[in-house]
mmCIF file of C-alpha atoms in Angstrom:
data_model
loop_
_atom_site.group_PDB
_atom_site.id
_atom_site.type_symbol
_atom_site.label_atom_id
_atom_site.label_comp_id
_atom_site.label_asym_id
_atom_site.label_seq_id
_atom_site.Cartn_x
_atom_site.Cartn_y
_atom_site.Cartn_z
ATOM 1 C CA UNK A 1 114.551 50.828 72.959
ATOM 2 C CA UNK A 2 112.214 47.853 72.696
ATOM 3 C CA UNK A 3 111.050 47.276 68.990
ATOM 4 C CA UNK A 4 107.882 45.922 68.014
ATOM 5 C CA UNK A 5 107.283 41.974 69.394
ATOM 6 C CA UNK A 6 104.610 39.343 68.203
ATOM 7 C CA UNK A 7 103.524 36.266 69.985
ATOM 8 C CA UNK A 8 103.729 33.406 69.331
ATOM 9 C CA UNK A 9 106.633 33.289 67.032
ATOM 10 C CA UNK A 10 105.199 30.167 65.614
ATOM 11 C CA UNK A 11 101.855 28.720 65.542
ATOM 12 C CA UNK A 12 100.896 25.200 64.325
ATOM 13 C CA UNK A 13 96.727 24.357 64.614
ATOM 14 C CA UNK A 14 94.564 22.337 62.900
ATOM 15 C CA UNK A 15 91.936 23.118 59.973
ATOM 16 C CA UNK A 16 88.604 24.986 61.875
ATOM 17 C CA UNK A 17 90.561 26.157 65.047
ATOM 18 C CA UNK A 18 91.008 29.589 66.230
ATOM 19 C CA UNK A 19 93.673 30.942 67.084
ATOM 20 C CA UNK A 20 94.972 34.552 68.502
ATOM 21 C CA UNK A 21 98.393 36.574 67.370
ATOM 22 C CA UNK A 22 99.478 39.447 69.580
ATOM 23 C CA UNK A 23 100.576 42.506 68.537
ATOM 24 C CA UNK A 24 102.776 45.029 71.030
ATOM 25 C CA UNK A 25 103.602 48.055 69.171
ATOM 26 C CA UNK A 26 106.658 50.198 70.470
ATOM 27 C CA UNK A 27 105.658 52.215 73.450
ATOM 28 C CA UNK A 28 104.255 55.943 72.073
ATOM 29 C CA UNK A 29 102.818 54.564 68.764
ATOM 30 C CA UNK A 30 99.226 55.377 67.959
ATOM 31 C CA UNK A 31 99.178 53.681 64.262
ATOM 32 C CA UNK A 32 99.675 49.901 64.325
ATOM 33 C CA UNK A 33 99.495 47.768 60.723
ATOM 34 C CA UNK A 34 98.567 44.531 59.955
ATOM 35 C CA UNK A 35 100.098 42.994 57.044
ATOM 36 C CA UNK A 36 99.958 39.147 55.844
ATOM 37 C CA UNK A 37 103.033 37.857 54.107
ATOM 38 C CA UNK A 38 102.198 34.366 51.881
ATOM 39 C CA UNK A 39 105.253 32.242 50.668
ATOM 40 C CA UNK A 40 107.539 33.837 47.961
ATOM 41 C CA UNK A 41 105.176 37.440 48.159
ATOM 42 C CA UNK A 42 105.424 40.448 49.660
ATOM 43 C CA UNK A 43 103.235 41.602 52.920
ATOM 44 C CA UNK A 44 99.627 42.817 51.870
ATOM 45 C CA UNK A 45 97.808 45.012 53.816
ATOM 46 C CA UNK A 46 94.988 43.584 56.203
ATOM 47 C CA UNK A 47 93.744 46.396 58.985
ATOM 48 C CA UNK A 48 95.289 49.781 60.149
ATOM 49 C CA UNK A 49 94.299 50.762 63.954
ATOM 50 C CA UNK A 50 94.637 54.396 64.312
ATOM 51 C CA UNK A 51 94.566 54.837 68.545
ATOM 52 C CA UNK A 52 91.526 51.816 69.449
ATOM 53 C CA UNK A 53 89.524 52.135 66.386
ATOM 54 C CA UNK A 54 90.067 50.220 63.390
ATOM 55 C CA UNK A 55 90.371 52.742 60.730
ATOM 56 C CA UNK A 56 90.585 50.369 57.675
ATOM 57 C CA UNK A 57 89.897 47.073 57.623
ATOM 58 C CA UNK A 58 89.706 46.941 53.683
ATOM 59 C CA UNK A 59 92.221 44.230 53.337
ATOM 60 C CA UNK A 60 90.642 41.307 55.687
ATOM 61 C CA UNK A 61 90.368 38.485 53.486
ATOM 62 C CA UNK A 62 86.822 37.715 54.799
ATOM 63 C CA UNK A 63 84.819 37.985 58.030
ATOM 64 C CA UNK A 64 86.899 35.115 59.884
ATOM 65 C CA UNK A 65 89.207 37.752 60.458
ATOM 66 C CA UNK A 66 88.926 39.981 63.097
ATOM 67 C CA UNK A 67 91.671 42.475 65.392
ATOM 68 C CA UNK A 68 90.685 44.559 68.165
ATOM 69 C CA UNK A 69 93.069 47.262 70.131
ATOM 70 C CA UNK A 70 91.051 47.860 72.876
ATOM 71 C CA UNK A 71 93.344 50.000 74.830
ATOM 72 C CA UNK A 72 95.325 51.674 72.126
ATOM 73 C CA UNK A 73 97.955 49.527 72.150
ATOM 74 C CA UNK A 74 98.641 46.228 72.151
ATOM 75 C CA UNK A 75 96.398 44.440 69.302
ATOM 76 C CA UNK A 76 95.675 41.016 68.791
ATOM 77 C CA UNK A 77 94.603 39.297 65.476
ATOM 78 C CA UNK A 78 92.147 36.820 65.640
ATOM 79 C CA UNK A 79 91.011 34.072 63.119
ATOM 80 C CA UNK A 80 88.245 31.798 63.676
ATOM 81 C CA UNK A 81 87.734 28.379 61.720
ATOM 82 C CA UNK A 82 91.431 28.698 60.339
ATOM 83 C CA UNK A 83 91.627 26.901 57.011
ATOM 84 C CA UNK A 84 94.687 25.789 55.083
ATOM 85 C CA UNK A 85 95.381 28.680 52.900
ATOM 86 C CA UNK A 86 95.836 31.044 56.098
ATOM 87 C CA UNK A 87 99.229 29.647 56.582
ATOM 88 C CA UNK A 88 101.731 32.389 56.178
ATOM 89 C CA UNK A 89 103.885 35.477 58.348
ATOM 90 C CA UNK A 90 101.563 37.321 60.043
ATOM 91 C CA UNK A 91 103.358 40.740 60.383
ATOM 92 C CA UNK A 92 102.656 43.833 62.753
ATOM 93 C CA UNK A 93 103.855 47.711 62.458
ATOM 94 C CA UNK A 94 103.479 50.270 63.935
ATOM 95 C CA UNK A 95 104.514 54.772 63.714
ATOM 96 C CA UNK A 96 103.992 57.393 65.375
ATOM 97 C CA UNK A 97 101.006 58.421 63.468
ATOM 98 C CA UNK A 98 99.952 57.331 59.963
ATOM 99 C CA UNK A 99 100.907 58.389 57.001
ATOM 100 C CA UNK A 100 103.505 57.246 54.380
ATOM 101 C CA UNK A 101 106.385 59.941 56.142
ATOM 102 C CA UNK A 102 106.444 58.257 59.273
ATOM 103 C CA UNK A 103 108.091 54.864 59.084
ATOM 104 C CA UNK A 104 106.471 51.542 59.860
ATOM 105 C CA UNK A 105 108.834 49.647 62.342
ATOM 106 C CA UNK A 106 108.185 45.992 61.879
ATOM 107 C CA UNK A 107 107.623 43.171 64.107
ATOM 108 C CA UNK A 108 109.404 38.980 63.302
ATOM 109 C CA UNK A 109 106.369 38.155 62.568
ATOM 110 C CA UNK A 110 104.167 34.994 63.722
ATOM 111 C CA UNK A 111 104.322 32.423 60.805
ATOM 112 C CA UNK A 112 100.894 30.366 61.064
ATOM 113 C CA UNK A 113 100.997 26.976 59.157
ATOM 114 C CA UNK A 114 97.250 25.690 59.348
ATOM 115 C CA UNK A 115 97.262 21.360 58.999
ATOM 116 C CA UNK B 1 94.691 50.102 42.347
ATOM 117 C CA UNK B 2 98.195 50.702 43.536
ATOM 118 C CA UNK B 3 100.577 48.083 42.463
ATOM 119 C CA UNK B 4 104.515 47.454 42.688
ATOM 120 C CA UNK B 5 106.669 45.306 40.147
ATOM 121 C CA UNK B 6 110.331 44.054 41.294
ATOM 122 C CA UNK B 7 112.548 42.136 39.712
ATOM 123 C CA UNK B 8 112.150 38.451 39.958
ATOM 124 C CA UNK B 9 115.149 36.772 42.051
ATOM 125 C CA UNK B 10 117.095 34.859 43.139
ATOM 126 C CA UNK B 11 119.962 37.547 42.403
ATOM 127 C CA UNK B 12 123.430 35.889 42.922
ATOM 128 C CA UNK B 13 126.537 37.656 42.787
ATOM 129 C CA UNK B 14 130.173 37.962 43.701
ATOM 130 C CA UNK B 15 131.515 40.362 46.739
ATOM 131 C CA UNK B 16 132.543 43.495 45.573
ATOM 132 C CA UNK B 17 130.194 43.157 42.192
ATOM 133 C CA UNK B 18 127.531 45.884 41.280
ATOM 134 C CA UNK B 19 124.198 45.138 42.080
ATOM 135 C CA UNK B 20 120.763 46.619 40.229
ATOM 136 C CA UNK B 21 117.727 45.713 41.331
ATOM 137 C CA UNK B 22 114.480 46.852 39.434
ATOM 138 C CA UNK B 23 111.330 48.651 40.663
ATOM 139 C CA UNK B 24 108.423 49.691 39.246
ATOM 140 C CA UNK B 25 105.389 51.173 40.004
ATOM 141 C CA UNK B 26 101.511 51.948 39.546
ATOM 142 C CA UNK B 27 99.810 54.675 41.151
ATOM 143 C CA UNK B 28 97.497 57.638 41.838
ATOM 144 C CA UNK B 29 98.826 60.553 42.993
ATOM 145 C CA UNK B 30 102.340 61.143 44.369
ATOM 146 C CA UNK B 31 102.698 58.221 47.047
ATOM 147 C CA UNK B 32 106.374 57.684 48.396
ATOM 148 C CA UNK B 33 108.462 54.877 47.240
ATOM 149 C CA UNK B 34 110.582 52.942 49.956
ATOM 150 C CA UNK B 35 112.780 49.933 49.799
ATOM 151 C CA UNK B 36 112.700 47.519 52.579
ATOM 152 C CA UNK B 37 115.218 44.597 53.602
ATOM 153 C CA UNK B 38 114.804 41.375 55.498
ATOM 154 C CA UNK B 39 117.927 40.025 56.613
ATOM 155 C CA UNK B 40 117.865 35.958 57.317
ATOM 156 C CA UNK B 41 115.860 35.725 60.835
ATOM 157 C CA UNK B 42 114.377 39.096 61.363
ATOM 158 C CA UNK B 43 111.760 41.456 60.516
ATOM 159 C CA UNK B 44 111.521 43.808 57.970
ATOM 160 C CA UNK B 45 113.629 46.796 57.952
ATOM 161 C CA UNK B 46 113.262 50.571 56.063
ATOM 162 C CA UNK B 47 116.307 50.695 54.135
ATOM 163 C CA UNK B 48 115.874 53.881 52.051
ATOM 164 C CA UNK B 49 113.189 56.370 50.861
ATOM 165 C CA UNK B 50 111.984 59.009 48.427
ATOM 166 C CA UNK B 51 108.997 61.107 48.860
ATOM 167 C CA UNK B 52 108.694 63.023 45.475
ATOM 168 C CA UNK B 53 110.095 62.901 42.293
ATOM 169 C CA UNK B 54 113.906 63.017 41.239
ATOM 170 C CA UNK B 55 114.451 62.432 45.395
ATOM 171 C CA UNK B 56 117.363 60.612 46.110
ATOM 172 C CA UNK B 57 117.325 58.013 49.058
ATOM 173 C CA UNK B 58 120.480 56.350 50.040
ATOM 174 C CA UNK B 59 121.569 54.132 53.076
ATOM 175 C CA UNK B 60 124.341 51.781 53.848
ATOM 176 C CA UNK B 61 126.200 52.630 50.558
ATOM 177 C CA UNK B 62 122.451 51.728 48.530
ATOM 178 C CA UNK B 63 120.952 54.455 46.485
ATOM 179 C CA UNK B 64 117.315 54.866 44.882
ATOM 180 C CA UNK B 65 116.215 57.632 42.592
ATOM 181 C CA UNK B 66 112.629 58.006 42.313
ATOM 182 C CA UNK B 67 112.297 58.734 38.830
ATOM 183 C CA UNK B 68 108.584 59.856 37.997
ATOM 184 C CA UNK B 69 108.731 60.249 34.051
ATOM 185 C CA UNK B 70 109.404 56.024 34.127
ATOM 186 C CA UNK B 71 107.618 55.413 37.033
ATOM 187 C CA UNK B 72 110.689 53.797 38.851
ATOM 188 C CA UNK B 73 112.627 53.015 41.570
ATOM 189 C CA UNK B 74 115.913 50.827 40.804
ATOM 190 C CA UNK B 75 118.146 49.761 43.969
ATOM 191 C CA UNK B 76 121.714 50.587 43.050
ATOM 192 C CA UNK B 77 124.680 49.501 44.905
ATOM 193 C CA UNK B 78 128.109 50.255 44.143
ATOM 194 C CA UNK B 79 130.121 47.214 45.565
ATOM 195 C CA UNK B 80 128.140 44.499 47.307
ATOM 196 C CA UNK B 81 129.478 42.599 50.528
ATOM 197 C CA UNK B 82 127.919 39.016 52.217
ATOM 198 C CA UNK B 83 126.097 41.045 54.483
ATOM 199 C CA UNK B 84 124.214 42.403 52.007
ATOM 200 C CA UNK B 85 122.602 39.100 51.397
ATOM 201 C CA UNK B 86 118.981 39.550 52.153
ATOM 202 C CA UNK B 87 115.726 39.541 50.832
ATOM 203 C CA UNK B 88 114.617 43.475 49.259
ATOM 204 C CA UNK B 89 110.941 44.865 48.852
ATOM 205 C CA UNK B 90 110.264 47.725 47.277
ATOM 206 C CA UNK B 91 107.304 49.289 48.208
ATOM 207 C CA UNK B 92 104.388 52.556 47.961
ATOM 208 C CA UNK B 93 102.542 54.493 50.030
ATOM 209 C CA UNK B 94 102.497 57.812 51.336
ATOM 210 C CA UNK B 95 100.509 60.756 52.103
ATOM 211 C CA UNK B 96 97.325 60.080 52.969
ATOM 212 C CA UNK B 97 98.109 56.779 51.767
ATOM 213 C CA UNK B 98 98.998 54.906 55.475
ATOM 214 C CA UNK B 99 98.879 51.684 53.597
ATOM 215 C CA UNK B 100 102.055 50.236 52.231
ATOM 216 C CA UNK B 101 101.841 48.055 49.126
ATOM 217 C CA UNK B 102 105.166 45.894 48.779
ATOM 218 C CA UNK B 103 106.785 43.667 45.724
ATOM 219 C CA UNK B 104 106.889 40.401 45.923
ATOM 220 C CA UNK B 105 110.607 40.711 47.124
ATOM 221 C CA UNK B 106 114.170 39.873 45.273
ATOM 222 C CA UNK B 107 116.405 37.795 47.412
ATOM 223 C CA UNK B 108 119.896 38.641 47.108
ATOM 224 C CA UNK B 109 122.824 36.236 47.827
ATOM 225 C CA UNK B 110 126.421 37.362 47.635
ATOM 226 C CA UNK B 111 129.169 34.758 47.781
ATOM 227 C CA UNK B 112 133.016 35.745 49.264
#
């Protein structure tokens, strides 16, 4: 079946644009993960949508970042007035429900270089 | 807070050659301890996990033991092959714990 897919695959913008990265989650899912992966680190946790609410948003960076799930499933991660240390892999997840026994199935990720 | 410790890269290493590669962690309660691969060009897969102590996870011919008393999580593989070559993240979470906190990765290159 269909795995988890993020658009763009790429994204190039300028310093203080904004710019969107979509999220689909595989069909059934109700958890979907946010992570940010920086050059040479590992992914770090950014928001965790449980159904349409945003159950933790503890690891947004600051209040330029934003995601909404309006309908439960797709999600879309938005930053506003993008600076140069945003570049990085922008990766989605998503289970069946959350918690650490049900496995996080990971999206390619959208790498975002900011000029 | 929760933190994980892996074994700085790049690991190189001959086909058939035994490969170790170290994991340690910090954290409260009794999270679950996963390793995770990225193969060149695609996303982050679960390779193996362990959800309590002296657990063994194994996939693919890779083993993990998740050793409480040290606080560890080594990645053990017998006889390596070029298609093992990869980037590996160990990582925590668990229980309540939805959040996942990775490594910073070991990439892993093996050479015919």
């Amino acid at each position: 079946g269909a795995g988890v897919s993020q658009t763009p695959s790429n994204k190039v913008t300028e310093k203080g644009k904004y710019v969107e990265l979509r999220c689909d989650p595989i069909s059934g899912h109700t958890a979907l993960y946010w992570y940010r992966q920086s050059l040479g680190q590992g992914p770090e946790f950014l928001i965790y949508f449980q159904g349409t609410g945003a159950a933790d948003d503890s690891g947004l960076p600051n209040d330029r970042f934003f995601a909404v799930r309006p309908e439960g499933s797709v999600s879309t991660l938005k930053i506003q007035r993008t600076e140069r240390g945003d570049s990085a892999v922008y990766l989605c997840a998503s289970s069946t429900q959350a918690g650490g026994l049900n496995e996080q199935f990971f999206g390619p990720g959208t790498r975002l270089t900011v000029l | 807070g929760d933190s994980v410790t892996q074994m700085e890269g790049p690991v190189t290493l001959s086909e058939e050659a035994f490969l170790t590669i170290n994991c340690t962690y910090t954290a409260t309660g009794y999270p679950s301890l996963f390793w995770y691969v990225q193969y060149p060009g695609e996303g982050l897969q679960l390779l193996l996990k362990a959800t309590k102590a002296d657990d063994k996870g194994s996939n693919k011919g890779f083993e993990a033991t998740y050793r409480k008393e040290t606080t560890s999580f080594h990645l053990e593989k017998g006889s390596v092959q070029v298609s093992d070559s990869a980037v590996y993240f160990c990582a925590l979470g668990g229980g309540s714990n939805y959040k996942l906190t990775f490594g910073k990765g070991t990439l892993l290159t093996v050479n015919p």
